[in-house]
Coordinates of C-alpha atoms in Angstrom, one line a residue:
M1 CA 45.8 -15.9 14.7
N2 CA 43.4 -13.4 16.3
T3 CA 45.1 -10.8 14.7
T4 CA 44.8 -12.2 11.4
L5 CA 41.0 -12.9 12.0
A6 CA 40.7 -9.5 13.3
G7 CA 42.1 -8.0 10.3
L8 CA 39.9 -10.3 7.9
A9 CA 37.0 -9.1 9.9
A10 CA 38.0 -5.5 9.7
A11 CA 38.6 -5.8 5.7
A12 CA 35.0 -7.5 5.5
T13 CA 33.4 -5.0 7.4
A14 CA 35.0 -2.4 5.2
L15 CA 33.9 -4.4 2.0
V16 CA 30.5 -4.7 3.3
A17 CA 30.4 -0.8 4.0
T18 CA 31.6 0.0 0.6
A19 CA 28.9 -2.1 -1.1
A20 CA 26.3 -0.6 0.9
S21 CA 27.5 2.8 0.1
A22 CA 27.6 2.0 -3.6
Q23 CA 24.0 0.7 -3.3
M24 CA 22.7 3.6 -1.6
Q25 CA 24.2 6.1 -4.2
N26 CA 21.6 8.4 -5.8
P27 CA 20.6 8.0 -9.2
T28 CA 21.8 10.8 -11.5
V29 CA 19.2 12.8 -13.1
G30 CA 19.9 13.9 -16.8
G31 CA 23.5 12.9 -16.3
A32 CA 23.8 15.2 -13.2
E33 CA 24.9 13.8 -10.1
M34 CA 22.4 14.3 -7.2
F35 CA 23.7 14.7 -3.7
A36 CA 21.8 13.6 -0.6
D37 CA 23.1 16.4 1.4
K38 CA 22.0 19.1 -0.9
T39 CA 18.3 20.3 -0.8
I40 CA 16.0 19.9 -3.6
V41 CA 16.5 23.3 -5.2
E42 CA 20.4 22.8 -5.1
N43 CA 20.2 19.5 -6.7
A44 CA 17.3 20.5 -9.2
V45 CA 19.6 23.5 -10.7
N46 CA 22.1 21.1 -11.6
S47 CA 20.0 18.7 -13.8
P48 CA 19.8 19.7 -17.4
I49 CA 16.5 17.9 -18.0
N50 CA 14.7 20.0 -15.2
T51 CA 15.7 23.7 -16.4
T52 CA 12.1 24.5 -17.0
L53 CA 11.0 23.2 -13.6
V54 CA 13.7 25.3 -11.9
A55 CA 12.6 28.5 -14.0
A56 CA 9.0 27.8 -13.0
V57 CA 9.8 27.3 -9.2
Q58 CA 11.6 30.6 -9.3
A59 CA 8.9 32.6 -11.4
A60 CA 6.5 31.2 -8.6
D61 CA 8.7 32.5 -5.8
L62 CA 8.8 28.8 -4.3
V63 CA 12.7 28.8 -4.0
D64 CA 12.9 29.4 -0.3
T65 CA 10.0 27.0 0.5
L66 CA 11.6 24.1 -1.5
S67 CA 15.1 25.0 0.1
G68 CA 13.5 24.8 3.5
P69 CA 13.7 21.9 6.0
G70 CA 10.7 20.0 4.6
P71 CA 10.7 16.9 4.3
F72 CA 9.0 17.1 0.9
T73 CA 8.4 14.7 -1.8
V74 CA 8.5 16.3 -5.2
F75 CA 7.2 14.8 -8.5
A76 CA 9.5 16.7 -10.7
P77 CA 8.5 17.1 -14.3
T78 CA 11.3 17.0 -17.0
N79 CA 11.5 19.7 -19.7
A80 CA 10.0 17.2 -22.2
A81 CA 7.0 17.1 -19.7
F82 CA 6.9 20.8 -19.9
E83 CA 7.0 20.5 -23.8
R84 CA 3.9 18.6 -23.8
I85 CA 1.9 21.8 -22.7
R86 CA 1.2 24.3 -25.6
D87 CA 3.8 27.1 -25.8
A88 CA 1.1 29.8 -25.4
D89 CA -0.4 28.3 -22.1
L90 CA 3.2 27.7 -20.7
N91 CA 4.0 31.3 -21.5
D92 CA 0.9 32.4 -19.8
M93 CA 1.5 30.2 -16.8
L94 CA 4.8 32.1 -16.4
K95 CA 3.5 35.4 -16.4
P96 CA 3.9 37.5 -13.1
E97 CA 0.0 38.1 -13.3
N98 CA -0.4 34.3 -13.1
K99 CA 1.8 33.5 -10.2
A100 CA -0.8 32.2 -8.0
F101 CA -1.9 29.7 -10.6
L102 CA 1.7 28.6 -11.3
Q103 CA 2.4 28.3 -7.5
Q104 CA -1.0 25.9 -7.4
V105 CA 0.4 24.0 -10.4
L106 CA 3.7 23.5 -8.9
T107 CA 2.5 22.5 -5.3
C108 CA 0.3 19.9 -6.8
H109 CA 3.6 18.1 -7.4
V110 CA 4.6 18.4 -3.8
V111 CA 3.7 16.1 -0.8
S112 CA 4.5 16.8 3.0
G113 CA 7.0 14.1 3.9
E114 CA 9.4 12.0 2.4
V115 CA 7.9 9.2 0.6
M116 CA 10.0 6.8 -1.3
A117 CA 8.9 4.7 -4.1
D118 CA 8.5 1.5 -2.0
A119 CA 6.4 3.2 0.2
I120 CA 4.2 4.4 -2.4
A121 CA 4.2 0.9 -4.1
G122 CA 3.2 -0.5 -0.6
M123 CA 0.3 2.2 -0.4
I124 CA -0.9 1.2 -3.7
A125 CA -0.8 -2.4 -2.9
S126 CA -2.6 -2.0 0.3
S127 CA -5.2 0.3 -1.2
G128 CA -6.4 -2.4 -3.9
G129 CA -4.3 -1.0 -6.9
S130 CA -4.5 2.7 -6.5
H131 CA -4.1 5.2 -3.5
P132 CA -5.1 8.9 -3.3
V133 CA -2.1 11.3 -2.7
E134 CA -2.9 14.6 -1.1
T135 CA -0.6 17.5 -2.3
L136 CA 0.4 20.6 -0.6
G137 CA -1.5 22.5 -3.6
G138 CA -4.6 21.0 -2.7
C139 CA -4.8 18.3 -5.7
T140 CA -5.4 14.7 -5.0
L141 CA -3.3 12.6 -7.4
N142 CA -4.0 8.9 -7.9
A143 CA -0.9 6.6 -7.5
S144 CA -1.2 3.3 -9.4
R145 CA 1.3 0.8 -10.9
D146 CA 1.7 -0.7 -14.4
G147 CA 4.3 -3.7 -13.4
N148 CA 7.2 -2.0 -11.5
R149 CA 6.4 1.3 -12.8
I150 CA 4.5 4.0 -10.7
M151 CA 2.1 6.3 -12.4
L152 CA 0.3 9.3 -10.9
T153 CA -3.1 10.7 -12.6
D154 CA -4.2 14.1 -11.8
E155 CA -7.9 15.3 -11.5
N156 CA -8.1 15.9 -15.1
G157 CA -7.1 12.4 -15.9
R158 CA -3.5 13.2 -17.1
V159 CA -1.0 10.4 -16.4
A160 CA 2.5 11.0 -15.4
N161 CA 5.1 8.1 -15.1
V162 CA 7.8 8.0 -12.6
E163 CA 10.9 7.7 -14.7
I164 CA 13.5 8.0 -11.9
A165 CA 12.4 7.2 -8.5
D166 CA 14.1 7.9 -5.2
V167 CA 16.5 10.7 -5.6
D168 CA 17.3 11.7 -2.1
Q169 CA 17.9 15.0 -0.8
S170 CA 18.7 16.8 2.3
N171 CA 15.0 18.0 2.9
G172 CA 13.3 15.1 1.1
V173 CA 13.2 13.0 -2.2
I174 CA 12.6 13.7 -5.9
H175 CA 10.7 11.3 -8.2
V176 CA 11.3 12.5 -11.9
I177 CA 8.1 12.2 -14.0
D178 CA 7.4 12.6 -17.6
R179 CA 4.2 14.8 -17.4
V180 CA 3.2 18.1 -15.7
L181 CA 0.3 17.3 -13.5
L182 CA -2.7 20.0 -13.3
P183 CA -5.1 21.1 -10.8
K184 CA -8.8 20.4 -11.6
Q185 CA -10.0 22.5 -14.3

């Protein structure tokens, strides 16, 4: 009888572990699987909706930084977010002579530490509905919520919505957003 109970307990433990593993699986980004054991850059290059971001990170010479140990929280604009910027402005931003500005723009999407969506929501709630977020680029974003959706407002009043939250990485977390955030102009 003990052997049967031990077998059932082992089977139940395995079932719980499998269910927990399935619940903790990373969301896909643009249909691409994201791996928690890969870096932010390693995962981003596989996302078909973040190719402009990857090109910008390369042009800004930030690949090594975002491949480093971190941890980082990255608010990652989609290709559609970059398409909201006028072509001429985006092309200017990507020019080698504008690398410092591009670096600032991109690092205004990066926060030191790994901050998951529930922690952001908690900070918003404990701060009375909005919470300032200091970025590595020297920008202050304002985090707020509309229902369950987390929003970030830059210093120019541009609002980005978190479309995909909590994409775990080996060196941090990515939250996919629908707008490029800019430093104060």
